[in-house]
mmCIF file of C-alpha atoms in Angstrom:
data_model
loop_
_atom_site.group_PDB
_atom_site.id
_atom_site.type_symbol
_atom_site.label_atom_id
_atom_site.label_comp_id
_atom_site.label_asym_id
_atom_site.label_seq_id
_atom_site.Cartn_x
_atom_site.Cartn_y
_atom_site.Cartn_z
ATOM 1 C CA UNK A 1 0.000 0.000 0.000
ATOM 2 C CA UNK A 2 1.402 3.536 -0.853
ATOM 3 C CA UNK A 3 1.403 6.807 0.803
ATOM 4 C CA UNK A 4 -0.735 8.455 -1.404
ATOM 5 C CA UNK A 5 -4.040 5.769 -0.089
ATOM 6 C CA UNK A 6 -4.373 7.494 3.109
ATOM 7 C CA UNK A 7 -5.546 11.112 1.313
ATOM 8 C CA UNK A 8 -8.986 11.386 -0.455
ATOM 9 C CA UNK A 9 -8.528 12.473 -4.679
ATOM 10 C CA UNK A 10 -10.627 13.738 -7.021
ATOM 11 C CA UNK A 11 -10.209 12.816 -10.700
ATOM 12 C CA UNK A 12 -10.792 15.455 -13.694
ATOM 13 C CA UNK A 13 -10.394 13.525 -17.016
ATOM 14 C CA UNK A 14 -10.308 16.509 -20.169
ATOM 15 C CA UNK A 15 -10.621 16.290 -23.254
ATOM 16 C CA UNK A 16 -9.267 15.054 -26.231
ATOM 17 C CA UNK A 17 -11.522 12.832 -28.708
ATOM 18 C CA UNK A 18 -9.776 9.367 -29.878
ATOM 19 C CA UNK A 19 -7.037 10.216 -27.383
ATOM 20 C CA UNK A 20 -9.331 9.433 -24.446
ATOM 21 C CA UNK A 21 -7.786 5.913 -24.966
ATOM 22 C CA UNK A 22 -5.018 7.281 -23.130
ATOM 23 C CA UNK A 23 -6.435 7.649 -19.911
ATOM 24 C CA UNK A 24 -7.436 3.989 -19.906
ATOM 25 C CA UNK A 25 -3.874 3.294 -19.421
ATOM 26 C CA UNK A 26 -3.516 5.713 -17.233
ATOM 27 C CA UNK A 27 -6.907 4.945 -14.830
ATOM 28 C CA UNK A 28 -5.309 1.064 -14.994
ATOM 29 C CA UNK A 29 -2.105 2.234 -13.172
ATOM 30 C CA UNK A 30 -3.975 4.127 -10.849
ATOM 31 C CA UNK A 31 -6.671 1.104 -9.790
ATOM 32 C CA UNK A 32 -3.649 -0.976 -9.686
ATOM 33 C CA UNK A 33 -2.063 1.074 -6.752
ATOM 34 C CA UNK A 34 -5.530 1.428 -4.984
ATOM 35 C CA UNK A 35 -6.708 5.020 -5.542
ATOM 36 C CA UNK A 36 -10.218 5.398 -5.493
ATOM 37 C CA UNK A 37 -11.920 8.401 -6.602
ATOM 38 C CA UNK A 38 -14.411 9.691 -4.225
ATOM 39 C CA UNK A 39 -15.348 12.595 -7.190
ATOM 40 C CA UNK A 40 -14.945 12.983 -10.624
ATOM 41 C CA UNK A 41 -14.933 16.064 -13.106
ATOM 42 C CA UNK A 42 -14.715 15.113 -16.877
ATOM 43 C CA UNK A 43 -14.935 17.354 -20.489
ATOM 44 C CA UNK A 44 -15.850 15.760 -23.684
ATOM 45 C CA UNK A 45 -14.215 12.648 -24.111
ATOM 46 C CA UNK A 46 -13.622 12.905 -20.405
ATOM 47 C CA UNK A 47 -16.912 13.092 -19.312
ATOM 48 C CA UNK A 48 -17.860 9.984 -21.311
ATOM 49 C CA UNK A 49 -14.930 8.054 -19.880
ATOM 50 C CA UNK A 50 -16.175 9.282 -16.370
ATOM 51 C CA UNK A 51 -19.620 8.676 -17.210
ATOM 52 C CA UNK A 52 -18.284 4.810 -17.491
ATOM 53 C CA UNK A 53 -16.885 4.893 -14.407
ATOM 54 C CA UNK A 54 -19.046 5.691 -12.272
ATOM 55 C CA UNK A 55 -22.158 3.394 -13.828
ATOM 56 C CA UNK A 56 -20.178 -0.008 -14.189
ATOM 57 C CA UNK A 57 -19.611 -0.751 -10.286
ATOM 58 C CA UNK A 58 -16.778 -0.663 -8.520
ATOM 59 C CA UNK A 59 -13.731 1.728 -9.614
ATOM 60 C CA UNK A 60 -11.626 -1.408 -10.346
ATOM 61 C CA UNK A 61 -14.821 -3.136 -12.024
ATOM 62 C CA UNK A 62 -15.433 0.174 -14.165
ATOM 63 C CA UNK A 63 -11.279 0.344 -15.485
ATOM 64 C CA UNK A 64 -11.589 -2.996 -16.693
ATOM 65 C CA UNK A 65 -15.360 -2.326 -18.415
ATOM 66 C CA UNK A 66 -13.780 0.945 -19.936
ATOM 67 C CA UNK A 67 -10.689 -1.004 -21.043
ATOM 68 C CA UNK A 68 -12.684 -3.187 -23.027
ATOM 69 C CA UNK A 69 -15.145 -0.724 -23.879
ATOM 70 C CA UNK A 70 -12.153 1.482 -25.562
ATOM 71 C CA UNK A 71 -10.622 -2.535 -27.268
ATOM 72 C CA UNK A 72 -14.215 -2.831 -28.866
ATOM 73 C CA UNK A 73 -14.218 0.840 -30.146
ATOM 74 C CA UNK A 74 -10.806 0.252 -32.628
ATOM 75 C CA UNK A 75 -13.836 -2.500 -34.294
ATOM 76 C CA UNK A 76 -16.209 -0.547 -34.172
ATOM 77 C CA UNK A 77 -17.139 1.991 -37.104
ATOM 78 C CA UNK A 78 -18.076 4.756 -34.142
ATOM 79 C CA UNK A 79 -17.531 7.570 -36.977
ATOM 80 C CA UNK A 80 -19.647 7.313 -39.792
ATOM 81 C CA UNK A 81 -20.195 10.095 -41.907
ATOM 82 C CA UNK A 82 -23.522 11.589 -41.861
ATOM 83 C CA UNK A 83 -25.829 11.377 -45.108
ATOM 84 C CA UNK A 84 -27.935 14.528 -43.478
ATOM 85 C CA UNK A 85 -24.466 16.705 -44.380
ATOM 86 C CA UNK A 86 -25.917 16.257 -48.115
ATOM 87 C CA UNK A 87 -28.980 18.854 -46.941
ATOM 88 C CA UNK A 88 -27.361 22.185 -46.929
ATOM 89 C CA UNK A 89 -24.888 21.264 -49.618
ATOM 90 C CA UNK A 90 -27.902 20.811 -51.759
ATOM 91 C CA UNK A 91 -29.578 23.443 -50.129
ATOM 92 C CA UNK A 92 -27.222 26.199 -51.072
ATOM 93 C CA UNK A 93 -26.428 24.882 -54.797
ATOM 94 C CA UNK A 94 -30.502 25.011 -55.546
ATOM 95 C CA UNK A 95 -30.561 28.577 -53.770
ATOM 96 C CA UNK A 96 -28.112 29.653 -56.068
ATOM 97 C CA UNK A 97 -29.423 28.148 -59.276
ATOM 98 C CA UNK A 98 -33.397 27.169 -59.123
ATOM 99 C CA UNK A 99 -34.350 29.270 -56.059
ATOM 100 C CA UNK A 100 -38.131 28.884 -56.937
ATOM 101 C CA UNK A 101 -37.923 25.031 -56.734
ATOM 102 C CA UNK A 102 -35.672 24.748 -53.576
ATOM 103 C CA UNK A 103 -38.035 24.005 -50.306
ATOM 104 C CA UNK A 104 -40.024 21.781 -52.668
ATOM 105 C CA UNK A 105 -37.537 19.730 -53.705
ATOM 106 C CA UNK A 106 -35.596 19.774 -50.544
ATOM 107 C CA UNK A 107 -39.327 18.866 -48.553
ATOM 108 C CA UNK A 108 -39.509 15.763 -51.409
ATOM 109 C CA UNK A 109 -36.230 14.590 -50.532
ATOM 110 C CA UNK A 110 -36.946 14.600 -47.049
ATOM 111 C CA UNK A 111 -39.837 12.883 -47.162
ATOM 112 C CA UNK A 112 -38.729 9.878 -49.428
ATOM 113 C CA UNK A 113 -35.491 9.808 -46.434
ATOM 114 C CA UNK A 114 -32.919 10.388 -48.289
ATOM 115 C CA UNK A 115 -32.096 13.297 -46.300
ATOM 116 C CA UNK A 116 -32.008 13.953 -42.373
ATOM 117 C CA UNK A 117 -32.437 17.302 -40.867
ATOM 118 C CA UNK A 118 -29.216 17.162 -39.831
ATOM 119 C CA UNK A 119 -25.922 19.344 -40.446
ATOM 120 C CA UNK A 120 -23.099 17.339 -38.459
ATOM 121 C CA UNK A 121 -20.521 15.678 -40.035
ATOM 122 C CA UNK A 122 -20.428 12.518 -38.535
ATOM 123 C CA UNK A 123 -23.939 10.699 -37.731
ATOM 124 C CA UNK A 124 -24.309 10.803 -33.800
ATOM 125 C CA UNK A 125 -26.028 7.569 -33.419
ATOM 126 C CA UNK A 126 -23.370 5.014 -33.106
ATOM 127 C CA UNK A 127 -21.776 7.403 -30.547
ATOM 128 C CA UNK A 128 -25.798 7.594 -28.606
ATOM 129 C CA UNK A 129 -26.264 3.924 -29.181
ATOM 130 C CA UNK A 130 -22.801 3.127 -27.579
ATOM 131 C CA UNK A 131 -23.699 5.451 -25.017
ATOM 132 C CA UNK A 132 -26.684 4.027 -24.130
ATOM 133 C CA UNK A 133 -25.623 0.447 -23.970
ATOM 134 C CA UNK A 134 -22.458 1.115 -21.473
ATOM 135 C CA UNK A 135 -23.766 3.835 -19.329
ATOM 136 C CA UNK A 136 -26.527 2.787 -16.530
ATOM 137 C CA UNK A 137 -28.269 5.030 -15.703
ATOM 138 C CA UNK A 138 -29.814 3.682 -11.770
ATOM 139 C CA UNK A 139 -26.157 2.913 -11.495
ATOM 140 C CA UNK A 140 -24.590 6.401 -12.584
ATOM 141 C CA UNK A 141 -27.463 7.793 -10.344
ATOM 142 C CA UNK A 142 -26.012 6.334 -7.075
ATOM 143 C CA UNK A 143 -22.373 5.919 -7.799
ATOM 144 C CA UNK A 144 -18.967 8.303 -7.328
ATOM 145 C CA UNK A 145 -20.589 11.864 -7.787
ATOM 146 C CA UNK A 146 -20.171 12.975 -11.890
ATOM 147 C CA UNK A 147 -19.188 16.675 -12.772
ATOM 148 C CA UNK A 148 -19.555 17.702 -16.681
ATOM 149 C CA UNK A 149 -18.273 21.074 -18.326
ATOM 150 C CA UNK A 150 -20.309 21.983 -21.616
ATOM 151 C CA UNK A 151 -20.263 25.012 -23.517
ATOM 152 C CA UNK A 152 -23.316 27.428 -23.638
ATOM 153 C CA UNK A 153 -23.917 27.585 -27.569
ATOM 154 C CA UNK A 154 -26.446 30.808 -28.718
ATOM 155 C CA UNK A 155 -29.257 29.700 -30.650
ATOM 156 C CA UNK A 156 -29.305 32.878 -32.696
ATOM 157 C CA UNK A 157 -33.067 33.652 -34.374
ATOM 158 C CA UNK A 158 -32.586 33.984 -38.486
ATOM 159 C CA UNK A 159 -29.526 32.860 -38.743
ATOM 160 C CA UNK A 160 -29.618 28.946 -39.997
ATOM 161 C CA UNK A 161 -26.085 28.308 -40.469
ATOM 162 C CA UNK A 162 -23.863 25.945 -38.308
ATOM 163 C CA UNK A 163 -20.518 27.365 -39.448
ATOM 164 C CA UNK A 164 -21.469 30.837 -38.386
ATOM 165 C CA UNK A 165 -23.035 29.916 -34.957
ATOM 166 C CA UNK A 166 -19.981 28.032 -34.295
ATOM 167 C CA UNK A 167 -17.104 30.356 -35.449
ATOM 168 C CA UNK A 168 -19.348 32.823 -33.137
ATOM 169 C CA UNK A 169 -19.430 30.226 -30.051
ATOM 170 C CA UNK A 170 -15.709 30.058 -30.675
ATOM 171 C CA UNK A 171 -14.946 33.508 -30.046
ATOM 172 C CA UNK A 172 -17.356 34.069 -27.338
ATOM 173 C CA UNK A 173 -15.555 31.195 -25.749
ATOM 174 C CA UNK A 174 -12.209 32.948 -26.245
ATOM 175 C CA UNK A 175 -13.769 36.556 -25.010
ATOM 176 C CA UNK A 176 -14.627 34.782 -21.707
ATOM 177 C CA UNK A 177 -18.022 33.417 -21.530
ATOM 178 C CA UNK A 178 -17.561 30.299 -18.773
ATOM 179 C CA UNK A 179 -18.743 26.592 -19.831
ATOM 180 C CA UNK A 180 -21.180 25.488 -17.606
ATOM 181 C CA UNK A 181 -20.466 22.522 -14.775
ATOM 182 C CA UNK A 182 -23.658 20.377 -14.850
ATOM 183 C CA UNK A 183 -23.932 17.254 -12.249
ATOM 184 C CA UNK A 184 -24.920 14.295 -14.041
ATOM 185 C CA UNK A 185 -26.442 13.116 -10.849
ATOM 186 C CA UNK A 186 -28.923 16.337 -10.873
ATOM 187 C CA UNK A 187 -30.790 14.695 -14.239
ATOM 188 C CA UNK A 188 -34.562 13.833 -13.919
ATOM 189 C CA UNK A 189 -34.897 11.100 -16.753
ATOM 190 C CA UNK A 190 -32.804 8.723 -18.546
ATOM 191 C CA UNK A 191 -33.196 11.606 -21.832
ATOM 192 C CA UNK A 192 -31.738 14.442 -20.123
ATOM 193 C CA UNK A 193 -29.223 12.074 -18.706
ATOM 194 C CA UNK A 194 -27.796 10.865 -21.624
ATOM 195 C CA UNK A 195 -28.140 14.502 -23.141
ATOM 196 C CA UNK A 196 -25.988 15.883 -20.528
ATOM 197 C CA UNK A 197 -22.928 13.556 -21.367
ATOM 198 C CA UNK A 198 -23.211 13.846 -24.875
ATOM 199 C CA UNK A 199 -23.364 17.818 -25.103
ATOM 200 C CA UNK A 200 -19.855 17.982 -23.170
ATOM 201 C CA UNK A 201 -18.222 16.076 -26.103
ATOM 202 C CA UNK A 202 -20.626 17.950 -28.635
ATOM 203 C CA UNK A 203 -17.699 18.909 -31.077
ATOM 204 C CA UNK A 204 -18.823 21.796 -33.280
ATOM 205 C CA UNK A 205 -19.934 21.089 -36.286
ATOM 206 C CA UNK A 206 -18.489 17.531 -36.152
ATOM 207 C CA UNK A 207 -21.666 16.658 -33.602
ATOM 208 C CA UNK A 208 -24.965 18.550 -32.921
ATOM 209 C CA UNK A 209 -25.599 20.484 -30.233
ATOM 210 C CA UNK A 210 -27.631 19.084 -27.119
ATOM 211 C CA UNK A 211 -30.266 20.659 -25.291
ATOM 212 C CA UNK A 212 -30.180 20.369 -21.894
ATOM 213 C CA UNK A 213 -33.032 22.117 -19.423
ATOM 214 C CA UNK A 214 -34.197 24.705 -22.184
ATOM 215 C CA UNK A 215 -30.311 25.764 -23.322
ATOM 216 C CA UNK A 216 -28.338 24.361 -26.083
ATOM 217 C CA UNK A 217 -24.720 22.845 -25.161
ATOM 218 C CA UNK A 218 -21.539 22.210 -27.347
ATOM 219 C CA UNK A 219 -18.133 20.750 -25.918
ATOM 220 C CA UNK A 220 -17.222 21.889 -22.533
ATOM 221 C CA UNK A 221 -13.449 21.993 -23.913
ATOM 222 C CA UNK A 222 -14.433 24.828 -25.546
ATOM 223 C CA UNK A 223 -13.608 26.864 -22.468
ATOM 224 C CA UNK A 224 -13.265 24.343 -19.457
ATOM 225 C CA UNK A 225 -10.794 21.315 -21.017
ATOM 226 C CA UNK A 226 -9.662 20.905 -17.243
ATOM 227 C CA UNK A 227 -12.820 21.204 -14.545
ATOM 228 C CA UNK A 228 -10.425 21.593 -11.402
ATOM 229 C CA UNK A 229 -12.887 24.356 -10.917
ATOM 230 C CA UNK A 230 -15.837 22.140 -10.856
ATOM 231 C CA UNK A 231 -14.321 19.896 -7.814
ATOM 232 C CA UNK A 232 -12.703 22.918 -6.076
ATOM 233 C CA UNK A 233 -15.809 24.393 -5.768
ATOM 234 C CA UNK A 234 -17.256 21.022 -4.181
ATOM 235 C CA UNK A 235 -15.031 21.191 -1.560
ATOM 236 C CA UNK A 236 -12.573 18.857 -3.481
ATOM 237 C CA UNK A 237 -8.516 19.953 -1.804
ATOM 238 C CA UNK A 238 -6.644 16.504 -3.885
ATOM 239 C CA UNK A 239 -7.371 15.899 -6.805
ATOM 240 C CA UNK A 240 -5.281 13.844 -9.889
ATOM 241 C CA UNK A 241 -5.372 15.251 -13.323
ATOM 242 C CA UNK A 242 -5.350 12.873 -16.492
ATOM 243 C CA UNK A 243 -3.912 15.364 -19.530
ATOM 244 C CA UNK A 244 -4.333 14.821 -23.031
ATOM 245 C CA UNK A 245 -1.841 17.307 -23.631
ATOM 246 C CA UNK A 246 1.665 17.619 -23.002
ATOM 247 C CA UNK A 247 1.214 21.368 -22.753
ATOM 248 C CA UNK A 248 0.426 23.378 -19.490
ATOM 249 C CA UNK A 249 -3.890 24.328 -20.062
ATOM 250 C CA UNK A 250 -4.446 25.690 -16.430
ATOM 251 C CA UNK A 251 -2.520 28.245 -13.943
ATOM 252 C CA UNK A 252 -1.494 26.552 -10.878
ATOM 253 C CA UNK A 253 -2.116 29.556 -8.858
ATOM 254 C CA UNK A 254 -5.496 29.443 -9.624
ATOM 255 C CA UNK A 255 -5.613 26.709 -7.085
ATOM 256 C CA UNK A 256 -3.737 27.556 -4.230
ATOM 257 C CA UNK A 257 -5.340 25.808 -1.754
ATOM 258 C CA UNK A 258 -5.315 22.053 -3.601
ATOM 259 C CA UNK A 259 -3.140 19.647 -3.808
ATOM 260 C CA UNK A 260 -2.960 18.612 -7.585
ATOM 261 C CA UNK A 261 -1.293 15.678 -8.956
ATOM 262 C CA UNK A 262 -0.639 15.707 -12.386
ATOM 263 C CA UNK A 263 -0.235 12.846 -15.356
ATOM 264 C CA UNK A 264 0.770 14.314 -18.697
ATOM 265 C CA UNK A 265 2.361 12.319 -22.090
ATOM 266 C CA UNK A 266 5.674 12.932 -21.807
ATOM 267 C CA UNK A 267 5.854 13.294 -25.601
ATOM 268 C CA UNK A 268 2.809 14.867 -27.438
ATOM 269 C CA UNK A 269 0.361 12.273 -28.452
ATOM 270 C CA UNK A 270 -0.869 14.082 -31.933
ATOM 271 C CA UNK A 271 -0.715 11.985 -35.273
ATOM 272 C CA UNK A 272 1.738 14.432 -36.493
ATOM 273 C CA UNK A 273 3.435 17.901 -36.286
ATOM 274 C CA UNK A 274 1.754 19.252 -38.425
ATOM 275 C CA UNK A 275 -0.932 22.581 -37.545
ATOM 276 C CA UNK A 276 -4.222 21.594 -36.739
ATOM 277 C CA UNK A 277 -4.114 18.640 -39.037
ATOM 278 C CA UNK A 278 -1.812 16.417 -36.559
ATOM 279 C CA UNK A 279 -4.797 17.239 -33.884
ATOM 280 C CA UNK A 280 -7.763 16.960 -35.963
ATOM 281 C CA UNK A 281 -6.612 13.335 -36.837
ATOM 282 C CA UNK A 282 -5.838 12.426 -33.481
ATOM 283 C CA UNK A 283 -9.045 13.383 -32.138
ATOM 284 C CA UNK A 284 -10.713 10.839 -34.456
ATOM 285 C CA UNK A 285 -8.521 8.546 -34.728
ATOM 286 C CA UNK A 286 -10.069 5.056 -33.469
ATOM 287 C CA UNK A 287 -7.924 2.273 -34.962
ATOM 288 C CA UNK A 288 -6.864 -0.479 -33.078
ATOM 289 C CA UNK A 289 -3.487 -0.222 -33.054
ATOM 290 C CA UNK A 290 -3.832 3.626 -32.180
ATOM 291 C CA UNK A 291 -5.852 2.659 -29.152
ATOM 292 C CA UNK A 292 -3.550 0.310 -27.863
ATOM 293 C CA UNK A 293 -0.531 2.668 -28.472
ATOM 294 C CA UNK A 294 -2.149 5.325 -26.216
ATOM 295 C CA UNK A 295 -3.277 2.827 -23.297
ATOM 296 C CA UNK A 296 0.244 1.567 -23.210
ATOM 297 C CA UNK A 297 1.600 5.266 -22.883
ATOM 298 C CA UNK A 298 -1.155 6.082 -20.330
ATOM 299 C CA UNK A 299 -0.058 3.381 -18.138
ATOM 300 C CA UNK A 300 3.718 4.314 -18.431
ATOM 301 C CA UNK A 301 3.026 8.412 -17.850
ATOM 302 C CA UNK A 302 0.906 7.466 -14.934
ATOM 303 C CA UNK A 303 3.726 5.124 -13.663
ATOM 304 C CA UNK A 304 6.147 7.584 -14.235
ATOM 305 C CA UNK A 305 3.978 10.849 -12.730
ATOM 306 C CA UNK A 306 2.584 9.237 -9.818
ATOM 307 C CA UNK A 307 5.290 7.145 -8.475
ATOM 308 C CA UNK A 308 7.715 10.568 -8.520
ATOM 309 C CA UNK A 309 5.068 11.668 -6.014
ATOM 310 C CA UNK A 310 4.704 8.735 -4.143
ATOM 311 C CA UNK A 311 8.371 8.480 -3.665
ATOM 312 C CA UNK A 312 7.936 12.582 -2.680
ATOM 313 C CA UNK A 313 5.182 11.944 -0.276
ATOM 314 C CA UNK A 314 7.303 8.692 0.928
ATOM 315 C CA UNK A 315 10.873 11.105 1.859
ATOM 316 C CA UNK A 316 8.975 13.733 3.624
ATOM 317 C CA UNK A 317 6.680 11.458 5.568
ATOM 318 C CA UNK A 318 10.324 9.785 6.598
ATOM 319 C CA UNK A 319 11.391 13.015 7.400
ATOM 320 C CA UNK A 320 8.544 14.010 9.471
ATOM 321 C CA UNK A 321 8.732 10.621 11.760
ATOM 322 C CA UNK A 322 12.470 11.241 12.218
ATOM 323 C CA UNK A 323 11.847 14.820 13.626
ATOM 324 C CA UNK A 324 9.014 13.578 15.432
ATOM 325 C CA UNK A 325 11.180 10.801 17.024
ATOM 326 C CA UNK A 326 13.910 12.795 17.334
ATOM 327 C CA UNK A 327 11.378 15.556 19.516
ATOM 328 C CA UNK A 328 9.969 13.162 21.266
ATOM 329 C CA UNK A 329 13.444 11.525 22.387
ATOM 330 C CA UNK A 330 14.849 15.093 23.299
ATOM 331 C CA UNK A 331 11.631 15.910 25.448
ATOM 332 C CA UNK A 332 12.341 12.738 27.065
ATOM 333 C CA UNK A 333 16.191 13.628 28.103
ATOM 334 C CA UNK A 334 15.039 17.163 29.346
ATOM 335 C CA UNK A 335 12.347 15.933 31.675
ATOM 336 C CA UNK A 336 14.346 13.651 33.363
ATOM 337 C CA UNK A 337 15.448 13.675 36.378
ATOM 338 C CA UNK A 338 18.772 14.647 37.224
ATOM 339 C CA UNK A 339 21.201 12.099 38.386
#
């Protein structure tokens, strides 16, 4: 048993798409040195990994259901592009060319189904159906309290176009408007449940936005991709962070009061170099072999982060008994009694 068992942690799991698979890895080194999370804080890929976790059973039960869970995703085709993407491609060539003959051709094509009302790229109902089938719900209701960070996306009247309400979301993000922290625990139904989850890994444009209580929701890494705030706020003073970044995303002195143990790749875990195209394609990136890659680094960053602490936490709790024995003896010599 290890010096770190006799403190209570929280866990905040951000986000990261595909890369999630890392913090399998990483949650495997953890159960196998006996932390248990008595809270948890997640953002987009995050807060479906915690949503796992707390509805499977135990903690150790729940890292080996989300280690196979994350095994059967490199088989499964999770991403599949989404026919509805057609609409507004269609939409804006007939606009442009037989105006007078748009809505009625767009309203026959809708009706024969060969076109959703949909304008995401990829079709969210593999993602819903997976959700649905590993998350349980009277399970997740009384298990380890669940955090979630989504983003606040405007529904703006007369303007119908996803690109534009996202570019705007993006900069109102940047300008300071806060994702909000939503306990999954709080939810009513099984609906709103599931809706909760999936608007904190709501990509822009990639997934639709959720509605959750009246307001619309897009990823919470939009402006909260670590929720320290979320379990600081609950009272939460130690709490281990699983990065998908090698990169600092939070201030440390924002958080002055809590102890914060940190696990972080020690080399970046993008495809490639390259500007926004080496983190695009690691965000979807579900393969097999790329899943297995990133659990095996989890496990090995986690090793490596945590057990620099534990040896920490191990030296000054030596220290500390050596001064204490060391008082102790020299109170001892000065109250006795002189020969």
């Amino acid at each position: 048993m290890n010096s770190l068992n006799k403190y209570t942690f929280g866990l905040v799991l951000t986000g990261g798409g595909a890369k999630g698979a890392y913090q399998v890895g990483a949650l495997k080194y953890l159960d196998k040195i006996g932390l248990n999370p008595y809270i948890i804080a997640g953002t987009s890929i995050g807060a479906l990994n915690g949503a796992v976790l707390v509805s499977n059973g135990t903690f150790s039960q729940s890292v080996q259901r989300l280690d196979q869970l994350w095994t059967d995703l490199g088989e499964a085709e999770i991403l599949q592009p989404n026919s509805g993407l057609m609409k507004p491609l269609i939409s804006y060539g007939l606009q442009s060319t037989v105006p007078m003959f748009r809505e009625w051709i767009l309203s026959f094509l809708n009706e024969m189904g060969i076109l959703e009302d949909t304008r995401s790229i990829f079709n969210p109902a593999p993602i819903e159906k997976f959700l649905r089938q590993t998350v349980k719900p009277d399970l997740l209701r009384n298990g380890t309290e669940l955090w979630i960070t989504a983003f606040p996306s405007l529904n703006i009247p007369n303007i119908d176009n996803d690109l534009l309400i996202a570019i705007i979301d993006f900069f109102r993000s940047r300008m300071g408007t806060k994702a909000d922290w939503l306990c999954v625990q709080d939810c009513d139904d099984d609906d709103t449940l599931y809706n909760t989850i999936l608007a904190s890994a709501a990509i822009p444009l990639a997934f639709p936005k959720r509605q959750v209580n009246g307001k619309n929701y897009i990823d919470g890494a939009l402006a909260d991709n670590v929720p320290l705030r979320a379990l600081a706020a609950r009272g939460c003073t130690h709490t281990i962070v699983i990065h998908l970044e090698n990169g600092s995303t939070w201030d440390r002195y924002d958080f002055p009061d809590q102890t914060i143990i940190e696990i972080r790749p020690a080399q970046s875990i993008h495809k490639s170099d390259a500007f926004l195209i080496g983190e695009g394609s690691a965000l979807f990136d579900f393969s097999p072999a790329r899943i297995t890659e990133l659990k095996r680094r989890g496990y090995a960053d986690a090793k490596r982060c945590v057990d620099n602490v534990i040896n920490t936490f191990t030296v000054i709790g030596d220290q500390r008994t050596s001064k204490d024995a060391l008082i102790n003896s020299t109170q001892l010599i000065t109250e006795d009694d002189p020969v």
